[in-house]
PDB file of C-alpha atoms in Angstrom:
ATOM      1  CA  UNK A   1     122.912  90.855  88.237  1.00 58.00           C
ATOM      2  CA  UNK A   2     122.191  94.334  87.954  1.00 70.00           C
ATOM      3  CA  UNK A   3     122.112  96.291  91.277  1.00 89.00           C
ATOM      4  CA  UNK A   4     121.143  99.941  91.562  1.00 94.00           C
ATOM      5  CA  UNK A   5     121.197 101.783  94.847  1.00 96.00           C
ATOM      6  CA  UNK A   6     119.142 104.886  96.059  1.00 96.00           C
ATOM      7  CA  UNK A   7     119.387 106.466  99.837  1.00 91.00           C
ATOM      8  CA  UNK A   8     116.070 105.858 101.366  1.00 94.00           C
ATOM      9  CA  UNK A   9     114.915 109.150 102.468  1.00 97.00           C
ATOM     10  CA  UNK A  10     115.348 112.908 101.742  1.00 98.00           C
ATOM     11  CA  UNK A  11     114.075 116.137 103.265  1.00 98.00           C
ATOM     12  CA  UNK A  12     113.812 119.568 101.784  1.00 98.00           C
ATOM     13  CA  UNK A  13     111.900 123.042 102.613  1.00 97.00           C
ATOM     14  CA  UNK A  14     109.369 124.143 100.122  1.00 97.00           C
ATOM     15  CA  UNK A  15     111.379 126.567  97.519  1.00 97.00           C
ATOM     16  CA  UNK A  16     114.573 124.911  97.781  1.00 97.00           C
ATOM     17  CA  UNK A  17     116.231 122.048  95.154  1.00 97.00           C
ATOM     18  CA  UNK A  18     116.262 118.275  95.769  1.00 98.00           C
ATOM     19  CA  UNK A  19     118.557 115.989  94.681  1.00 98.00           C
ATOM     20  CA  UNK A  20     117.985 112.469  94.527  1.00 98.00           C
ATOM     21  CA  UNK A  21     120.936 110.286  93.905  1.00 98.00           C
ATOM     22  CA  UNK A  22     121.506 106.531  92.031  1.00 97.00           C
ATOM     23  CA  UNK A  23     124.215 104.361  91.846  1.00 97.00           C
ATOM     24  CA  UNK A  24     124.404 101.251  89.602  1.00 95.00           C
ATOM     25  CA  UNK A  25     126.726  98.651  88.614  1.00 91.00           C
ATOM     26  CA  UNK A  26     125.724  97.244  85.148  1.00 84.00           C
ATOM     27  CA  UNK A  27     127.836  99.864  82.364  1.00 80.00           C
ATOM     28  CA  UNK A  28     125.942  98.038  79.887  1.00 81.00           C
ATOM     29  CA  UNK A  29     122.767  99.907  80.638  1.00 81.00           C
ATOM     30  CA  UNK A  30     121.635 101.911  78.022  1.00 84.00           C
ATOM     31  CA  UNK A  31     118.638 103.971  79.298  1.00 90.00           C
ATOM     32  CA  UNK A  32     118.122 105.214  82.708  1.00 93.00           C
ATOM     33  CA  UNK A  33     114.643 106.548  84.144  1.00 96.00           C
ATOM     34  CA  UNK A  34     112.960 108.215  86.818  1.00 98.00           C
ATOM     35  CA  UNK A  35     109.383 107.740  88.111  1.00 98.00           C
ATOM     36  CA  UNK A  36     107.432 109.045  90.953  1.00 98.00           C
ATOM     37  CA  UNK A  37     104.863 107.233  92.779  1.00 97.00           C
ATOM     38  CA  UNK A  38     102.463 108.548  95.355  1.00 95.00           C
ATOM     39  CA  UNK A  39     100.700 106.814  97.972  1.00 89.00           C
ATOM     40  CA  UNK A  40      98.404 104.213  96.628  1.00 84.00           C
ATOM     41  CA  UNK A  41      98.768 104.823  93.286  1.00 88.00           C
ATOM     42  CA  UNK A  42     101.271 103.406  90.308  1.00 91.00           C
ATOM     43  CA  UNK A  43     104.289 104.482  88.481  1.00 96.00           C
ATOM     44  CA  UNK A  44     104.728 107.798  86.919  1.00 96.00           C
ATOM     45  CA  UNK A  45     107.668 108.272  84.137  1.00 96.00           C
ATOM     46  CA  UNK A  46     109.037 111.657  84.748  1.00 97.00           C
ATOM     47  CA  UNK A  47     112.134 111.564  82.105  1.00 96.00           C
ATOM     48  CA  UNK A  48     114.469 109.590  80.920  1.00 94.00           C
ATOM     49  CA  UNK A  49     118.355 109.618  79.366  1.00 93.00           C
ATOM     50  CA  UNK A  50     120.311 107.865  77.098  1.00 91.00           C
ATOM     51  CA  UNK A  51     123.249 106.402  78.065  1.00 88.00           C
ATOM     52  CA  UNK A  52     125.569 108.723  75.195  1.00 89.00           C
ATOM     53  CA  UNK A  53     124.221 111.810  77.099  1.00 92.00           C
ATOM     54  CA  UNK A  54     125.547 113.633  80.251  1.00 95.00           C
ATOM     55  CA  UNK A  55     122.442 115.719  81.033  1.00 96.00           C
ATOM     56  CA  UNK A  56     119.202 116.307  80.323  1.00 96.00           C
ATOM     57  CA  UNK A  57     117.092 118.939  81.336  1.00 97.00           C
ATOM     58  CA  UNK A  58     112.892 119.089  81.499  1.00 94.00           C
ATOM     59  CA  UNK A  59     111.133 122.066  83.031  1.00 96.00           C
ATOM     60  CA  UNK A  60     111.954 121.759  87.257  1.00 97.00           C
ATOM     61  CA  UNK A  61     113.901 118.570  86.372  1.00 98.00           C
ATOM     62  CA  UNK A  62     117.640 117.845  85.620  1.00 98.00           C
ATOM     63  CA  UNK A  63     119.154 114.503  85.088  1.00 98.00           C
ATOM     64  CA  UNK A  64     122.892 114.235  85.400  1.00 98.00           C
ATOM     65  CA  UNK A  65     124.359 110.658  84.194  1.00 97.00           C
ATOM     66  CA  UNK A  66     128.100 110.059  85.097  1.00 95.00           C
ATOM     67  CA  UNK A  67     128.957 106.853  83.319  1.00 93.00           C
ATOM     68  CA  UNK A  68     132.478 106.753  84.901  1.00 93.00           C
ATOM     69  CA  UNK A  69     131.130 106.602  88.556  1.00 95.00           C
ATOM     70  CA  UNK A  70     127.761 105.185  87.451  1.00 94.00           C
ATOM     71  CA  UNK A  71     125.920 107.721  89.072  1.00 96.00           C
ATOM     72  CA  UNK A  72     122.753 109.306  87.823  1.00 97.00           C
ATOM     73  CA  UNK A  73     121.006 111.929  89.736  1.00 98.00           C
ATOM     74  CA  UNK A  74     117.698 113.621  89.240  1.00 98.00           C
ATOM     75  CA  UNK A  75     117.335 117.543  90.711  1.00 98.00           C
ATOM     76  CA  UNK A  76     114.367 119.374  91.248  1.00 98.00           C
ATOM     77  CA  UNK A  77     114.293 122.857  91.032  1.00 98.00           C
ATOM     78  CA  UNK A  78     111.986 125.006  93.043  1.00 98.00           C
ATOM     79  CA  UNK A  79     110.460 121.596  95.024  1.00 98.00           C
ATOM     80  CA  UNK A  80     106.796 122.258  96.055  1.00 97.00           C
ATOM     81  CA  UNK A  81     104.797 120.376  98.608  1.00 96.00           C
ATOM     82  CA  UNK A  82     103.412 118.293  95.749  1.00 95.00           C
ATOM     83  CA  UNK A  83     106.259 116.815  94.944  1.00 97.00           C
ATOM     84  CA  UNK A  84     106.537 114.664  98.233  1.00 97.00           C
ATOM     85  CA  UNK A  85     106.150 110.653  96.836  1.00 98.00           C
ATOM     86  CA  UNK A  86     108.542 108.049  96.065  1.00 98.00           C
ATOM     87  CA  UNK A  87     111.353 108.287  93.444  1.00 98.00           C
ATOM     88  CA  UNK A  88     112.441 105.508  91.901  1.00 98.00           C
ATOM     89  CA  UNK A  89     115.952 105.111  89.714  1.00 97.00           C
ATOM     90  CA  UNK A  90     115.241 102.726  87.293  1.00 96.00           C
ATOM     91  CA  UNK A  91     117.409 101.030  83.892  1.00 93.00           C
ATOM     92  CA  UNK A  92     117.262  99.150  81.017  1.00 88.00           C
ATOM     93  CA  UNK A  93     119.220  95.916  81.153  1.00 70.00           C
ATOM     94  CA  UNK A  94     119.138  93.028  79.074  1.00 57.00           C
ATOM     95  CA  UNK A  95     119.100  92.757  75.422  1.00 52.00           C
ATOM     96  CA  UNK A  96     118.364  95.305  72.858  1.00 53.00           C
ATOM     97  CA  UNK A  97     117.914  98.302  75.347  1.00 47.00           C
ATOM     98  CA  UNK A  98     115.123  99.519  73.822  1.00 50.00           C
ATOM     99  CA  UNK A  99     111.260  98.227  73.781  1.00 50.00           C
ATOM    100  CA  UNK A 100     112.575  95.044  75.322  1.00 59.00           C
ATOM    101  CA  UNK A 101     114.684  94.524  78.176  1.00 70.00           C
ATOM    102  CA  UNK A 102     113.521  94.604  81.786  1.00 87.00           C
ATOM    103  CA  UNK A 103     113.354  97.713  84.010  1.00 93.00           C
ATOM    104  CA  UNK A 104     115.622  97.325  87.110  1.00 94.00           C
ATOM    105  CA  UNK A 105     114.843  99.541  90.027  1.00 96.00           C
ATOM    106  CA  UNK A 106     116.171 100.779  93.048  1.00 96.00           C
ATOM    107  CA  UNK A 107     114.547 100.556  96.630  1.00 96.00           C
ATOM    108  CA  UNK A 108     113.272 104.158  96.192  1.00 97.00           C
ATOM    109  CA  UNK A 109     113.929 107.510  97.976  1.00 98.00           C
ATOM    110  CA  UNK A 110     111.158 108.811 100.020  1.00 98.00           C
ATOM    111  CA  UNK A 111     110.797 112.795  99.487  1.00 98.00           C
ATOM    112  CA  UNK A 112     109.179 114.773 102.287  1.00 98.00           C
ATOM    113  CA  UNK A 113     108.615 118.681 101.528  1.00 97.00           C
ATOM    114  CA  UNK A 114     108.383 121.233 104.509  1.00 95.00           C
ATOM    115  CA  UNK A 115     106.670 124.106 104.175  1.00 91.00           C
TER     116      UNK A 115
ATOM    117  CA  UNK B   1      94.049 108.360  75.350  1.00 67.00           C
ATOM    118  CA  UNK B   2      92.975 106.198  78.367  1.00 77.00           C
ATOM    119  CA  UNK B   3      96.346 105.659  79.156  1.00 94.00           C
ATOM    120  CA  UNK B   4      97.290 102.239  80.691  1.00 96.00           C
ATOM    121  CA  UNK B   5      94.445 100.451  82.676  1.00 97.00           C
ATOM    122  CA  UNK B   6      94.537  97.416  85.022  1.00 97.00           C
ATOM    123  CA  UNK B   7      91.637  95.238  86.525  1.00 97.00           C
ATOM    124  CA  UNK B   8      90.639  94.698  89.268  1.00 98.00           C
ATOM    125  CA  UNK B   9      91.818  97.371  91.455  1.00 97.00           C
ATOM    126  CA  UNK B  10      91.934  95.504  94.667  1.00 97.00           C
ATOM    127  CA  UNK B  11      91.470  91.497  95.099  1.00 96.00           C
ATOM    128  CA  UNK B  12      91.543  89.137  98.556  1.00 98.00           C
ATOM    129  CA  UNK B  13      92.222  85.588  97.720  1.00 98.00           C
ATOM    130  CA  UNK B  14      92.768  82.889 100.209  1.00 98.00           C
ATOM    131  CA  UNK B  15      96.078  80.432 100.176  1.00 98.00           C
ATOM    132  CA  UNK B  16      96.369  78.050  97.142  1.00 98.00           C
ATOM    133  CA  UNK B  17      93.626  79.604  94.951  1.00 98.00           C
ATOM    134  CA  UNK B  18      94.540  81.110  91.633  1.00 98.00           C
ATOM    135  CA  UNK B  19      94.046  84.650  90.120  1.00 98.00           C
ATOM    136  CA  UNK B  20      93.855  86.623  86.929  1.00 98.00           C
ATOM    137  CA  UNK B  21      94.864  90.189  86.474  1.00 98.00           C
ATOM    138  CA  UNK B  22      94.052  92.122  83.340  1.00 98.00           C
ATOM    139  CA  UNK B  23      95.987  95.332  81.920  1.00 98.00           C
ATOM    140  CA  UNK B  24      95.011  97.229  78.641  1.00 98.00           C
ATOM    141  CA  UNK B  25      97.949  99.104  76.991  1.00 97.00           C
ATOM    142  CA  UNK B  26      98.360 102.574  76.167  1.00 95.00           C
ATOM    143  CA  UNK B  27      97.055 103.164  72.699  1.00 94.00           C
ATOM    144  CA  UNK B  28     100.077 102.022  70.093  1.00 91.00           C
ATOM    145  CA  UNK B  29     101.877 100.254  72.314  1.00 93.00           C
ATOM    146  CA  UNK B  30     102.809  96.987  71.606  1.00 92.00           C
ATOM    147  CA  UNK B  31     104.744  95.532  74.480  1.00 93.00           C
ATOM    148  CA  UNK B  32     103.838  94.604  77.792  1.00 96.00           C
ATOM    149  CA  UNK B  33     105.351  94.288  81.069  1.00 96.00           C
ATOM    150  CA  UNK B  34     104.564  93.057  84.108  1.00 97.00           C
ATOM    151  CA  UNK B  35     106.217  94.005  88.093  1.00 97.00           C
ATOM    152  CA  UNK B  36     105.392  92.599  91.197  1.00 98.00           C
ATOM    153  CA  UNK B  37     105.934  95.534  94.158  1.00 97.00           C
ATOM    154  CA  UNK B  38     106.276  94.517  97.761  1.00 96.00           C
ATOM    155  CA  UNK B  39     105.085  96.963 100.392  1.00 93.00           C
ATOM    156  CA  UNK B  40     108.327  99.142 100.931  1.00 91.00           C
ATOM    157  CA  UNK B  41     110.175  97.708  97.823  1.00 94.00           C
ATOM    158  CA  UNK B  42     110.953  98.946  94.180  1.00 95.00           C
ATOM    159  CA  UNK B  43     109.177  96.806  91.370  1.00 97.00           C
ATOM    160  CA  UNK B  44     110.374  93.425  90.613  1.00 97.00           C
ATOM    161  CA  UNK B  45     110.360  92.366  87.001  1.00 95.00           C
ATOM    162  CA  UNK B  46     107.888  89.537  86.125  1.00 97.00           C
ATOM    163  CA  UNK B  47     108.058  88.991  82.330  1.00 96.00           C
ATOM    164  CA  UNK B  48     107.659  90.634  79.119  1.00 94.00           C
ATOM    165  CA  UNK B  49     105.133  90.112  76.144  1.00 95.00           C
ATOM    166  CA  UNK B  50     105.509  91.128  72.671  1.00 92.00           C
ATOM    167  CA  UNK B  51     103.535  89.667  69.343  1.00 90.00           C
ATOM    168  CA  UNK B  52     101.937  87.386  71.942  1.00 93.00           C
ATOM    169  CA  UNK B  53     104.971  85.945  73.244  1.00 94.00           C
ATOM    170  CA  UNK B  54     106.998  85.859  76.457  1.00 93.00           C
ATOM    171  CA  UNK B  55     110.155  87.860  75.429  1.00 90.00           C
ATOM    172  CA  UNK B  56     111.675  88.026  78.465  1.00 89.00           C
ATOM    173  CA  UNK B  57     111.349  86.801  81.961  1.00 93.00           C
ATOM    174  CA  UNK B  58     112.628  87.430  86.087  1.00 92.00           C
ATOM    175  CA  UNK B  59     113.362  85.127  88.680  1.00 94.00           C
ATOM    176  CA  UNK B  60     109.867  84.192  89.425  1.00 97.00           C
ATOM    177  CA  UNK B  61     108.551  80.590  89.568  1.00 97.00           C
ATOM    178  CA  UNK B  62     106.133  79.071  86.918  1.00 97.00           C
ATOM    179  CA  UNK B  63     103.213  79.395  88.947  1.00 98.00           C
ATOM    180  CA  UNK B  64     103.323  82.830  87.538  1.00 98.00           C
ATOM    181  CA  UNK B  65     102.196  82.504  83.678  1.00 98.00           C
ATOM    182  CA  UNK B  66     100.593  85.035  81.624  1.00 97.00           C
ATOM    183  CA  UNK B  67      98.904  86.209  78.139  1.00 97.00           C
ATOM    184  CA  UNK B  68      98.731  88.680  75.300  1.00 97.00           C
ATOM    185  CA  UNK B  69      96.117  88.781  73.265  1.00 97.00           C
ATOM    186  CA  UNK B  70      96.165  90.199  69.620  1.00 96.00           C
ATOM    187  CA  UNK B  71      94.879  93.656  70.757  1.00 95.00           C
ATOM    188  CA  UNK B  72      98.234  93.731  72.770  1.00 96.00           C
ATOM    189  CA  UNK B  73      96.067  93.212  76.284  1.00 97.00           C
ATOM    190  CA  UNK B  74      97.699  91.069  78.858  1.00 98.00           C
ATOM    191  CA  UNK B  75      96.524  88.815  81.633  1.00 98.00           C
ATOM    192  CA  UNK B  76      98.873  87.650  84.350  1.00 98.00           C
ATOM    193  CA  UNK B  77      97.893  84.232  86.445  1.00 98.00           C
ATOM    194  CA  UNK B  78      99.284  83.341  89.524  1.00 98.00           C
ATOM    195  CA  UNK B  79      98.359  79.572  90.564  1.00 98.00           C
ATOM    196  CA  UNK B  80      98.565  78.065  94.093  1.00 98.00           C
ATOM    197  CA  UNK B  81      99.010  81.326  95.896  1.00 98.00           C
ATOM    198  CA  UNK B  82     101.183  82.066  98.488  1.00 98.00           C
ATOM    199  CA  UNK B  83     100.931  84.794 101.450  1.00 98.00           C
ATOM    200  CA  UNK B  84     104.132  85.999  99.902  1.00 97.00           C
ATOM    201  CA  UNK B  85     102.234  86.845  97.008  1.00 98.00           C
ATOM    202  CA  UNK B  86     100.653  89.601  98.342  1.00 98.00           C
ATOM    203  CA  UNK B  87     101.572  92.780  96.578  1.00 97.00           C
ATOM    204  CA  UNK B  88     100.988  95.438  94.104  1.00 97.00           C
ATOM    205  CA  UNK B  89     100.983  94.220  90.630  1.00 98.00           C
ATOM    206  CA  UNK B  90     101.998  96.628  88.028  1.00 97.00           C
ATOM    207  CA  UNK B  91     101.809  96.347  84.058  1.00 97.00           C
ATOM    208  CA  UNK B  92     103.659  98.783  82.009  1.00 96.00           C
ATOM    209  CA  UNK B  93     103.289  98.996  78.311  1.00 95.00           C
ATOM    210  CA  UNK B  94     105.629 100.413  75.480  1.00 91.00           C
ATOM    211  CA  UNK B  95     106.393 101.041  71.932  1.00 86.00           C
ATOM    212  CA  UNK B  96     110.043 102.308  72.407  1.00 84.00           C
ATOM    213  CA  UNK B  97     112.301 103.339  75.241  1.00 84.00           C
ATOM    214  CA  UNK B  98     109.299 104.869  77.375  1.00 88.00           C
ATOM    215  CA  UNK B  99     107.508 102.597  79.547  1.00 91.00           C
ATOM    216  CA  UNK B 100     104.134 103.769  81.047  1.00 94.00           C
ATOM    217  CA  UNK B 101     102.787 102.143  84.080  1.00 96.00           C
ATOM    218  CA  UNK B 102      99.111 101.527  85.054  1.00 96.00           C
ATOM    219  CA  UNK B 103      97.728 102.254  88.739  1.00 96.00           C
ATOM    220  CA  UNK B 104      98.016  98.471  89.435  1.00 97.00           C
ATOM    221  CA  UNK B 105      96.240  95.665  91.011  1.00 97.00           C
ATOM    222  CA  UNK B 106      96.686  95.268  94.737  1.00 97.00           C
ATOM    223  CA  UNK B 107      96.390  91.518  95.693  1.00 98.00           C
ATOM    224  CA  UNK B 108      96.106  90.286  99.346  1.00 98.00           C
ATOM    225  CA  UNK B 109      96.308  86.961  99.823  1.00 98.00           C
ATOM    226  CA  UNK B 110      94.974  85.312 103.080  1.00 98.00           C
TER     227      UNK B 110
END
């Protein structure tokens, strides 16, 4: 089955950039997502990228996709203490790759932002 | 737009009991998916409903069942609860590629 790997922890200083990395095994993944989860809360969709794109920028967020290496990254510019949370990489796998097909998640990266 | 809503927020059940969790999708969304998130883990896909039918299922036993209603809302039922069923249960709704999650139901089995 699909395997999605993330490093468990990342610590940065306020104002610096954060880069969260994700690797995956299924090259047929069509949509790749980043979600944010704060303590005791559900998942907030941050951004997503279609597999025919290499990069997507959305305000402070930049997503990079390297299909050859099966590597996805999320860069957060000017990281703030409010960005402290767990960040999940997720992929659409299975038939269709659009509104159907399950999301497969990594185990999450805990981002800690120090003042 | 109220977004995805789930009820109840928290639930405590005893081993062997049955539980029903509820989800109302975001306005205009026709697809509902359910996920189980154990403590410290990423969410695991349980199943997905579209047009009142189960369209895809993850690696969960038959004790986990669901339903989707004509208004697209959905229920997740778990029978014969085990201690290992304690988790955050998340509902996600979608119309296209964007899947939006509700706040979840925290189920504790004692």
